[in-house]
Amino acid sequence: MFNVERIREDFPILSREVNKRQLAYLDNGATTQKPRAVLDSVNQMSTLWNANIHRGVHYLSQQSTEMYEGARETVRSFLNAASTREIVFTAGATASINAVAYSFGERYISAGDEVLITEMEHHANIVPWQLMCQRKGAILKYIPFDDNGELRLDLLDSLITERTKIVSVVQVSNSLGTINPVKEIVAKVHAKGIPVLVDGSQAVPHMPVDVQDIGCDFYVFSGHKLYAPTGIGILYGKETLLEELPPYQGGGDMIAHVRLDGTTTWAELPLKFEAGTTNYIGAVGLGAAIRYMEEIGLNSIQAYEQELLAYANQRFATISSLNIYGKAPHKAAIISFLLGGIHQLDTGMVLDKLGIAVRTGTHCTEPVMTHFGIEGTVRASFAMYNTKEEVDRLYEAILVVQQMFGGAY
Ligand code: PLP
């Protein structure tokens, strides 16, 4: 049985006060809080097991390497990847996408080629492609979305041409909450022989993910959005593709042999893409976070968060001045909204005074805001430890904001 009160006890920060109120943390899309299992694992790794990985014959180095590689296996199983050779540790989703955009661009993109992404991408899945396209003289194209926040997949066929070399799409929009049908998109794009990257940053904390079922060629996410530490993330890539791509960065661990005449050779996968000392402590923390989530059960987490979303939608529907941006029928528990003409920052600041942490601004999706002709929104993004009482507090706080600013606009 999913027991939210029991889960909350695992997260020390949730019992603290902010502005003399009990914290209601509703900014999980930006980053999640960490359970004791993760905090302890990182602490133990630093106090008892710390030594650089893949480098020493001594005991601690071997133990640390074993724990790092154990975490890789945990991630492999979490994503149902075929092999740990397909799981690359990076600094986060942004680093993963930059790696693919750079390496794929170097190997496969020439002047006049096209890359197709969507207008609802996080900046991290736009700008690396823009940089690569500028470098290569390639063209970046975008799949638009409608006013509900659903991708215009009816345009997919016409947007793909014989010059399209890769498609990159977000699984769950961080500002709209839309869950995109990535399996269907991958099937359609694959039918034209084109690989697909899926940005799963906002998907993995909320639902079970199976990269072999989705069929994508690359899948990326950040650890800190799924209860793990910052500075650690994942690049999943199909082995055949990762084999063909050139390394992204050079340095220790990604090398087989260094020759001064330039005939340097690369390490086997996945180390070819792990230059330098990686965040091995964060990787072990990520493993602990995944095990923690798996113990609760991804299906249970998803069902509970959907219940929370339905409850929030039902409560917010009674506030007539509240406009929600992102009304797709398939949504994760993310609600972006504005209250009549009240500025998002005013709303965010009052909520903060009431102990409620939400995100304000563009959420790194400026083109989404441009679509709706707004500067930004207030975003409440829920996690497995949020409660209906917190939704009620948000509801009551919104009424306070309305009273304070309603007349001023
Ligand atoms: N993609 C999506 C959908 C996101 O929501 C985020 C962060 O908000 C990112 C990518 C970038 O993640 P990070 O800053 O951890 O690299």
CSV table of C-alpha atoms and ligand atoms in Angstrom, one decimal:
chain,number,residue,atom,x,y,z
A,1,MET,CA,0.0,0.0,0.0
A,2,PHE,CA,1.2,3.5,-0.9
A,3,ASN,CA,1.6,5.4,2.3
A,4,VAL,CA,2.5,9.0,1.7
A,5,GLU,CA,2.9,9.9,5.4
A,6,ARG,CA,5.4,7.0,5.7
A,7,ILE,CA,7.2,8.2,2.6
A,8,ARG,CA,7.4,11.8,3.9
A,9,GLU,CA,9.3,10.6,7.0
A,10,ASP,CA,12.1,9.5,4.7
A,11,PHE,CA,12.7,13.1,3.5
A,12,PRO,CA,14.1,15.2,6.4
A,13,ILE,CA,13.7,18.5,4.6
A,14,LEU,CA,10.0,18.1,4.4
A,15,SER,CA,9.6,18.6,8.1
A,16,ARG,CA,11.3,22.0,8.1
A,17,GLU,CA,9.6,25.4,8.2
A,18,VAL,CA,10.0,28.2,5.7
A,19,ASN,CA,8.8,31.7,6.6
A,20,LYS,CA,7.5,30.3,9.9
A,21,ARG,CA,5.2,27.9,8.0
A,22,GLN,CA,5.5,24.2,7.4
A,23,LEU,CA,7.2,23.8,4.0
A,24,ALA,CA,5.0,22.7,1.1
A,25,TYR,CA,7.5,21.8,-1.6
A,26,LEU,CA,5.9,22.0,-5.0
A,27,ASP,CA,8.9,22.7,-7.1
A,28,ASN,CA,9.8,19.1,-8.0
A,29,GLY,CA,10.1,19.8,-11.7
A,30,ALA,CA,13.1,21.9,-10.9
A,31,THR,CA,14.7,19.4,-8.5
A,32,THR,CA,13.4,16.9,-6.0
A,33,GLN,CA,14.2,16.5,-2.3
A,34,LYS,CA,16.4,13.5,-1.2
A,35,PRO,CA,15.4,10.6,0.9
A,36,ARG,CA,17.5,9.4,3.8
A,37,ALA,CA,18.5,6.4,1.8
A,38,VAL,CA,20.2,8.7,-0.8
A,39,LEU,CA,21.7,11.1,1.8
A,40,ASP,CA,23.1,8.1,3.7
A,41,SER,CA,24.5,6.4,0.7
A,42,VAL,CA,26.3,9.6,-0.4
A,43,ASN,CA,27.6,10.2,3.1
A,44,GLN,CA,28.8,6.6,3.5
A,45,MET,CA,30.5,6.7,0.1
A,46,SER,CA,32.4,9.8,1.1
A,47,THR,CA,33.2,8.7,4.7
A,48,LEU,CA,34.0,5.0,4.2
A,49,TRP,CA,34.5,4.1,0.6
A,50,ASN,CA,36.0,7.1,-1.2
A,51,ALA,CA,38.7,6.4,-3.7
A,52,ASN,CA,38.9,7.2,-7.4
A,53,ILE,CA,37.4,4.5,-9.7
A,54,HIS,CA,38.9,2.4,-12.4
A,55,ARG,CA,42.4,3.4,-11.3
A,56,GLY,CA,43.7,1.6,-8.3
A,57,VAL,CA,44.6,-1.9,-7.3
A,58,HIS,CA,44.0,-1.0,-3.7
A,59,TYR,CA,41.0,-2.1,-1.7
A,60,LEU,CA,39.1,1.2,-1.6
A,61,SER,CA,39.5,1.9,-5.3
A,62,GLN,CA,38.2,-1.6,-6.1
A,63,GLN,CA,35.2,-1.2,-3.8
A,64,SER,CA,34.4,2.2,-5.1
A,65,THR,CA,34.6,0.9,-8.7
A,66,GLU,CA,32.4,-2.0,-7.8
A,67,MET,CA,29.8,0.3,-6.3
A,68,TYR,CA,29.9,2.7,-9.3
A,69,GLU,CA,29.5,-0.2,-11.7
A,70,GLY,CA,26.8,-1.6,-9.5
A,71,ALA,CA,24.9,1.7,-9.9
A,72,ARG,CA,25.3,1.4,-13.6
A,73,GLU,CA,23.6,-2.0,-13.5
A,74,THR,CA,20.8,-0.5,-11.3
A,75,VAL,CA,20.2,2.2,-14.0
A,76,ARG,CA,20.3,-0.4,-16.8
A,77,SER,CA,17.7,-2.5,-15.1
A,78,PHE,CA,15.6,0.7,-14.3
A,79,LEU,CA,15.5,1.6,-18.0
A,80,ASN,CA,15.4,-2.0,-19.2
A,81,ALA,CA,18.4,-1.3,-21.4
A,82,ALA,CA,19.9,-4.3,-23.1
A,83,SER,CA,23.4,-3.8,-21.7
A,84,THR,CA,25.4,-1.7,-19.3
A,85,ARG,CA,27.5,-0.7,-22.3
A,86,GLU,CA,24.6,1.4,-23.2
A,87,ILE,CA,24.5,3.4,-19.9
A,88,VAL,CA,26.8,6.4,-19.8
A,89,PHE,CA,27.1,8.5,-16.6
A,90,THR,CA,27.1,12.2,-17.3
A,91,ALA,CA,26.7,15.4,-15.3
A,92,GLY,CA,22.9,15.5,-16.1
A,93,ALA,CA,20.4,15.7,-18.9
A,94,THR,CA,22.0,18.9,-20.3
A,95,ALA,CA,25.4,17.2,-20.5
A,96,SER,CA,23.9,14.1,-22.1
A,97,ILE,CA,22.1,16.1,-24.9
A,98,ASN,CA,25.2,18.2,-25.5
A,99,ALA,CA,27.2,15.0,-25.9
A,100,VAL,CA,24.8,13.5,-28.4
A,101,ALA,CA,24.4,16.8,-30.4
A,102,TYR,CA,28.1,17.2,-30.6
A,103,SER,CA,29.1,13.6,-31.4
A,104,PHE,CA,26.2,12.8,-33.7
A,105,GLY,CA,26.7,16.2,-35.4
A,106,GLU,CA,30.4,15.4,-36.0
A,107,ARG,CA,29.7,12.0,-37.4
A,108,TYR,CA,26.5,12.4,-39.4
A,109,ILE,CA,25.5,16.0,-40.0
A,110,SER,CA,26.6,18.0,-43.1
A,111,ALA,CA,25.6,21.4,-44.4
A,112,GLY,CA,21.9,21.4,-45.5
A,113,ASP,CA,20.9,18.5,-43.3
A,114,GLU,CA,18.0,18.8,-40.9
A,115,VAL,CA,17.3,18.1,-37.2
A,116,LEU,CA,13.8,18.0,-36.0
A,117,ILE,CA,12.8,18.8,-32.4
A,118,THR,CA,9.6,20.3,-30.9
A,119,GLU,CA,8.5,23.7,-29.8
A,120,MET,CA,7.9,22.4,-26.2
A,121,GLU,CA,11.5,21.4,-25.5
A,122,HIS,CA,13.4,22.5,-22.5
A,123,HIS,CA,16.2,24.9,-23.6
A,124,ALA,CA,18.6,22.0,-22.9
A,125,ASN,CA,17.1,20.2,-25.9
A,126,ILE,CA,17.1,23.2,-28.1
A,127,VAL,CA,20.3,25.1,-27.7
A,128,PRO,CA,22.8,22.2,-28.1
A,129,TRP,CA,21.1,21.4,-31.5
A,130,GLN,CA,21.2,25.1,-32.4
A,131,LEU,CA,24.9,25.2,-31.6
A,132,MET,CA,25.6,22.1,-33.6
A,133,CYS,CA,23.4,23.2,-36.6
A,134,GLN,CA,25.2,26.6,-36.7
A,135,ARG,CA,28.6,24.8,-36.6
A,136,LYS,CA,27.6,22.4,-39.4
A,137,GLY,CA,25.4,24.7,-41.5
A,138,ALA,CA,22.4,22.4,-40.8
A,139,ILE,CA,18.8,23.4,-40.3
A,140,LEU,CA,16.8,23.0,-37.1
A,141,LYS,CA,13.1,22.5,-37.5
A,142,TYR,CA,10.3,22.3,-34.9
A,143,ILE,CA,7.1,20.3,-34.4
A,144,PRO,CA,4.6,22.8,-33.1
A,145,PHE,CA,2.0,22.2,-30.4
A,146,ASP,CA,-1.7,23.3,-30.0
A,147,ASP,CA,-3.3,25.4,-27.3
A,148,ASN,CA,-4.0,22.3,-25.2
A,149,GLY,CA,-0.2,21.6,-25.2
A,150,GLU,CA,-0.4,18.6,-27.5
A,151,LEU,CA,2.1,18.1,-30.2
A,152,ARG,CA,0.8,18.5,-33.8
A,153,LEU,CA,1.8,15.0,-34.8
A,154,ASP,CA,-0.4,15.4,-37.9
A,155,LEU,CA,2.5,17.5,-39.2
A,156,LEU,CA,5.2,15.0,-38.4
A,157,ASP,CA,5.3,13.4,-41.9
A,158,SER,CA,5.5,16.8,-43.7
A,159,LEU,CA,8.3,18.0,-41.4
A,160,ILE,CA,10.5,15.1,-42.0
A,161,THR,CA,12.4,15.2,-45.3
A,162,GLU,CA,15.2,13.1,-46.8
A,163,ARG,CA,17.6,15.5,-45.2
A,164,THR,CA,16.3,14.8,-41.6
A,165,LYS,CA,19.1,13.1,-39.7
A,166,ILE,CA,17.8,12.9,-36.1
A,167,VAL,CA,14.6,13.7,-34.2
A,168,SER,CA,14.7,14.8,-30.5
A,169,VAL,CA,11.6,15.0,-28.4
A,170,VAL,CA,10.7,15.5,-24.8
A,171,GLN,CA,8.7,12.7,-23.1
A,172,VAL,CA,7.0,14.9,-20.5
A,173,SER,CA,7.0,18.7,-20.9
A,174,ASN,CA,8.4,20.4,-17.8
A,175,SER,CA,6.2,23.4,-18.3
A,176,LEU,CA,3.0,21.9,-19.7
A,177,GLY,CA,3.0,18.5,-18.2
A,178,THR,CA,2.1,16.9,-21.5
A,179,ILE,CA,3.0,13.2,-21.8
A,180,ASN,CA,4.0,12.8,-25.4
A,181,PRO,CA,3.4,9.5,-27.1
A,182,VAL,CA,7.1,8.8,-27.6
A,183,LYS,CA,6.6,5.1,-28.6
A,184,GLU,CA,4.4,6.1,-31.4
A,185,ILE,CA,6.7,9.0,-32.5
A,186,VAL,CA,9.7,6.6,-32.5
A,187,ALA,CA,7.8,4.1,-34.6
A,188,LYS,CA,6.9,6.7,-37.2
A,189,VAL,CA,10.3,8.2,-37.3
A,190,HIS,CA,12.0,4.9,-37.4
A,191,ALA,CA,9.8,3.9,-40.4
A,192,LYS,CA,11.8,6.6,-42.2
A,193,GLY,CA,15.1,5.2,-41.0
A,194,ILE,CA,15.9,8.2,-38.6
A,195,PRO,CA,17.1,7.8,-35.0
A,196,VAL,CA,15.3,9.4,-32.1
A,197,LEU,CA,16.5,11.0,-28.8
A,198,VAL,CA,14.0,11.1,-26.0
A,199,ASP,CA,14.5,13.6,-23.2
A,200,GLY,CA,13.0,11.7,-20.2
A,201,SER,CA,14.0,14.2,-17.5
A,202,GLN,CA,10.4,14.7,-16.3
A,203,ALA,CA,9.3,11.2,-17.1
A,204,VAL,CA,11.6,8.9,-15.0
A,205,PRO,CA,10.5,10.4,-11.6
A,206,HIS,CA,6.8,9.7,-12.4
A,207,MET,CA,6.3,6.6,-14.4
A,208,PRO,CA,7.9,3.3,-15.4
A,209,VAL,CA,10.2,3.7,-18.4
A,210,ASP,CA,11.4,0.9,-20.7
A,211,VAL,CA,13.8,2.1,-23.4
A,212,GLN,CA,13.5,-1.1,-25.4
A,213,ASP,CA,9.7,-0.8,-25.5
A,214,ILE,CA,9.9,2.9,-26.5
A,215,GLY,CA,12.5,1.8,-29.1
A,216,CYS,CA,14.4,5.1,-28.9
A,217,ASP,CA,18.0,5.4,-29.9
A,218,PHE,CA,19.0,7.8,-27.1
A,219,TYR,CA,17.4,8.5,-23.7
A,220,VAL,CA,18.5,11.1,-21.2
A,221,PHE,CA,17.7,12.2,-17.7
A,222,SER,CA,19.1,14.0,-14.7
A,223,GLY,CA,19.5,12.3,-11.3
A,224,HIS,CA,18.5,15.3,-9.2
A,225,LYS,CA,14.9,15.2,-10.6
A,226,LEU,CA,14.4,11.7,-9.3
A,227,TYR,CA,15.5,12.0,-5.7
A,228,ALA,CA,19.2,11.6,-6.4
A,229,PRO,CA,22.1,14.1,-6.0
A,230,THR,CA,22.9,16.9,-8.4
A,231,GLY,CA,25.7,16.6,-10.9
A,232,ILE,CA,24.8,13.1,-12.1
A,233,GLY,CA,22.8,12.1,-15.1
A,234,ILE,CA,22.4,9.4,-17.7
A,235,LEU,CA,22.9,9.1,-21.4
A,236,TYR,CA,21.4,5.8,-22.7
A,237,GLY,CA,22.4,5.0,-26.3
A,238,LYS,CA,21.9,1.9,-28.4
A,239,GLU,CA,25.2,0.1,-28.4
A,240,THR,CA,25.5,0.1,-32.2
A,241,LEU,CA,25.1,3.9,-32.3
A,242,LEU,CA,27.4,4.7,-29.4
A,243,GLU,CA,30.1,2.5,-31.1
A,244,GLU,CA,29.9,4.6,-34.2
A,245,LEU,CA,29.9,8.0,-32.5
A,246,PRO,CA,33.2,9.8,-31.8
A,247,PRO,CA,34.0,10.7,-28.2
A,248,TYR,CA,32.7,14.0,-26.9
A,249,GLN,CA,35.4,14.9,-24.5
A,250,GLY,CA,39.0,13.6,-24.0
A,251,GLY,CA,40.8,12.7,-20.8
A,252,GLY,CA,41.3,9.9,-18.4
A,253,ASP,CA,39.0,6.8,-18.4
A,254,MET,CA,37.9,7.3,-22.1
A,255,ILE,CA,41.2,6.2,-23.4
A,256,ALA,CA,42.7,2.8,-24.3
A,257,HIS,CA,46.2,4.0,-25.4
A,258,VAL,CA,47.6,7.5,-25.8
A,259,ARG,CA,50.2,7.9,-28.6
A,260,LEU,CA,52.0,11.1,-29.2
A,261,ASP,CA,51.6,10.7,-32.9
A,262,GLY,CA,47.9,11.1,-32.5
A,263,THR,CA,46.9,7.4,-33.1
A,264,THR,CA,45.3,7.4,-29.6
A,265,THR,CA,42.6,4.8,-29.2
A,266,TRP,CA,39.4,4.8,-27.1
A,267,ALA,CA,38.2,2.7,-24.2
A,268,GLU,CA,35.4,0.3,-24.7
A,269,LEU,CA,31.8,1.5,-24.2
A,270,PRO,CA,30.5,3.0,-22.0
A,271,LEU,CA,33.8,4.5,-20.8
A,272,LYS,CA,34.5,6.1,-24.2
A,273,PHE,CA,32.0,8.8,-23.1
A,274,GLU,CA,33.2,9.1,-19.5
A,275,ALA,CA,36.2,11.4,-19.7
A,276,GLY,CA,38.0,12.4,-16.5
A,277,THR,CA,37.0,11.6,-13.0
A,278,THR,CA,33.2,11.2,-13.1
A,279,ASN,CA,30.8,11.9,-10.3
A,280,TYR,CA,31.1,8.4,-8.9
A,281,ILE,CA,29.7,9.4,-5.5
A,282,GLY,CA,26.6,10.9,-7.3
A,283,ALA,CA,26.3,7.7,-9.4
A,284,VAL,CA,26.1,5.6,-6.2
A,285,GLY,CA,23.5,8.1,-4.9
A,286,LEU,CA,21.6,7.7,-8.1
A,287,GLY,CA,21.6,3.9,-7.6
A,288,ALA,CA,20.2,4.4,-4.1
A,289,ALA,CA,17.5,6.7,-5.4
A,290,ILE,CA,16.4,4.3,-8.0
A,291,ARG,CA,16.3,1.4,-5.5
A,292,TYR,CA,14.3,3.6,-3.2
A,293,MET,CA,11.7,4.4,-5.9
A,294,GLU,CA,11.6,0.8,-7.0
A,295,GLU,CA,10.8,-0.3,-3.4
A,296,ILE,CA,7.8,1.9,-3.4
A,297,GLY,CA,7.0,0.9,-7.0
A,298,LEU,CA,6.9,3.1,-10.1
A,299,ASN,CA,3.3,2.1,-10.8
A,300,SER,CA,2.2,3.1,-7.3
A,301,ILE,CA,4.0,6.4,-7.6
A,302,GLN,CA,2.4,7.1,-10.9
A,303,ALA,CA,-1.1,6.2,-9.7
A,304,TYR,CA,-0.8,8.3,-6.6
A,305,GLU,CA,0.5,11.4,-8.5
A,306,GLN,CA,-2.3,11.0,-11.0
A,307,GLU,CA,-4.7,11.1,-8.1
A,308,LEU,CA,-3.1,14.2,-6.7
A,309,LEU,CA,-3.3,15.8,-10.2
A,310,ALA,CA,-7.0,15.0,-10.5
A,311,TYR,CA,-7.6,16.4,-7.1
A,312,ALA,CA,-5.7,19.6,-7.8
A,313,ASN,CA,-7.5,20.1,-11.2
A,314,GLN,CA,-10.9,19.6,-9.5
A,315,ARG,CA,-10.1,22.2,-6.8
A,316,PHE,CA,-8.6,24.7,-9.2
A,317,ALA,CA,-11.5,24.4,-11.6
A,318,THR,CA,-13.6,26.4,-9.0
A,319,ILE,CA,-11.3,29.4,-9.3
A,320,SER,CA,-12.6,31.2,-12.4
A,321,SER,CA,-9.6,33.6,-12.9
A,322,LEU,CA,-7.1,30.7,-12.9
A,323,ASN,CA,-5.8,29.8,-16.3
A,324,ILE,CA,-4.0,26.5,-16.7
A,325,TYR,CA,-1.4,26.3,-19.5
A,326,GLY,CA,-1.2,22.7,-20.7
A,327,LYS,CA,-4.5,20.8,-20.8
A,328,ALA,CA,-3.5,17.6,-22.6
A,329,PRO,CA,-5.5,14.6,-21.5
A,330,HIS,CA,-2.3,12.7,-20.7
A,331,LYS,CA,-0.4,14.8,-18.2
A,332,ALA,CA,2.1,14.3,-15.5
A,333,ALA,CA,1.4,16.1,-12.2
A,334,ILE,CA,2.6,19.5,-13.3
A,335,ILE,CA,0.3,22.5,-13.3
A,336,SER,CA,1.4,25.8,-14.9
A,337,PHE,CA,-1.0,28.6,-14.3
A,338,LEU,CA,-1.7,32.4,-14.1
A,339,LEU,CA,-4.3,34.1,-12.0
A,340,GLY,CA,-6.1,36.6,-14.2
A,341,GLY,CA,-3.7,39.5,-14.8
A,342,ILE,CA,-1.7,38.9,-11.7
A,343,HIS,CA,2.0,38.7,-12.4
A,344,GLN,CA,3.6,35.3,-11.8
A,345,LEU,CA,6.3,36.8,-9.6
A,346,ASP,CA,3.7,38.4,-7.3
A,347,THR,CA,1.9,35.1,-7.0
A,348,GLY,CA,5.1,33.2,-6.4
A,349,MET,CA,6.3,35.7,-3.7
A,350,VAL,CA,3.1,35.5,-1.8
A,351,LEU,CA,3.0,31.7,-2.0
A,352,ASP,CA,6.6,31.7,-0.6
A,353,LYS,CA,5.6,33.9,2.3
A,354,LEU,CA,2.9,31.2,3.0
A,355,GLY,CA,5.6,28.5,3.0
A,356,ILE,CA,4.7,27.1,-0.4
A,357,ALA,CA,7.6,26.7,-2.9
A,358,VAL,CA,6.6,26.9,-6.6
A,359,ARG,CA,8.5,27.9,-9.6
A,360,THR,CA,7.9,31.1,-11.5
A,361,GLY,CA,9.1,32.2,-14.9
A,362,THR,CA,9.6,30.5,-18.2
A,363,HIS,CA,10.8,27.2,-16.7
A,364,CYS,CA,13.6,27.2,-19.4
A,365,THR,CA,10.9,26.8,-22.1
A,366,GLU,CA,10.7,30.3,-23.5
A,367,PRO,CA,9.2,29.2,-26.8
A,368,VAL,CA,6.3,27.7,-24.9
A,369,MET,CA,5.6,31.1,-23.3
A,370,THR,CA,5.9,32.8,-26.7
A,371,HIS,CA,3.3,30.4,-28.0
A,372,PHE,CA,0.8,31.6,-25.4
A,373,GLY,CA,2.0,35.3,-25.6
A,374,ILE,CA,2.9,35.3,-21.9
A,375,GLU,CA,6.1,36.1,-20.0
A,376,GLY,CA,5.9,33.1,-17.7
A,377,THR,CA,3.7,31.1,-15.4
A,378,VAL,CA,3.5,29.8,-11.9
A,379,ARG,CA,4.3,26.1,-11.8
A,380,ALA,CA,3.3,23.7,-9.2
A,381,SER,CA,5.0,20.4,-9.9
A,382,PHE,CA,4.2,17.4,-7.6
A,383,ALA,CA,6.2,14.4,-6.4
A,384,MET,CA,5.3,11.2,-4.6
A,385,TYR,CA,5.7,12.9,-1.2
A,386,ASN,CA,3.1,15.7,-1.8
A,387,THR,CA,-0.3,15.5,-0.3
A,388,LYS,CA,-3.9,16.5,-0.8
A,389,GLU,CA,-3.5,18.8,2.2
A,390,GLU,CA,-0.7,20.6,0.3
A,391,VAL,CA,-3.0,21.0,-2.7
A,392,ASP,CA,-5.6,22.5,-0.3
A,393,ARG,CA,-2.9,24.9,1.1
A,394,LEU,CA,-2.0,26.0,-2.4
A,395,TYR,CA,-5.7,26.5,-3.2
A,396,GLU,CA,-6.2,28.6,-0.1
A,397,ALA,CA,-3.0,30.6,-0.8
A,398,ILE,CA,-4.2,31.3,-4.3
A,399,LEU,CA,-7.4,32.9,-2.8
A,400,VAL,CA,-5.2,35.1,-0.6
A,401,VAL,CA,-3.2,36.2,-3.7
A,402,GLN,CA,-6.4,37.0,-5.5
A,403,GLN,CA,-7.6,39.1,-2.6
A,404,MET,CA,-4.3,41.0,-2.4
A,405,PHE,CA,-3.8,41.7,-6.0
A,406,GLY,CA,-7.1,41.0,-7.7
A,407,GLY,CA,-8.2,44.6,-7.7
A,408,ALA,CA,-4.9,45.9,-8.8
A,409,TYR,CA,-5.1,44.4,-12.4
B,1,PLP,N1,14.9,18.5,-20.0
B,1,PLP,C1,13.8,18.7,-19.2
B,1,PLP,C2,12.5,18.3,-19.7
B,1,PLP,C3,13.9,19.4,-18.0
B,1,PLP,O1,12.8,19.6,-17.3
B,1,PLP,C4,15.2,19.8,-17.6
B,1,PLP,C5,15.4,20.5,-16.3
B,1,PLP,O2,14.5,21.2,-15.9
B,1,PLP,C6,16.3,19.5,-18.4
B,1,PLP,C7,16.1,18.8,-19.6
B,1,PLP,C8,17.7,19.9,-18.0
B,1,PLP,O3,18.1,19.2,-16.8
B,1,PLP,P1,19.5,19.6,-16.1
B,1,PLP,O4,19.4,21.1,-15.8
B,1,PLP,O5,19.4,18.8,-14.8
B,1,PLP,O6,20.6,19.1,-17.0
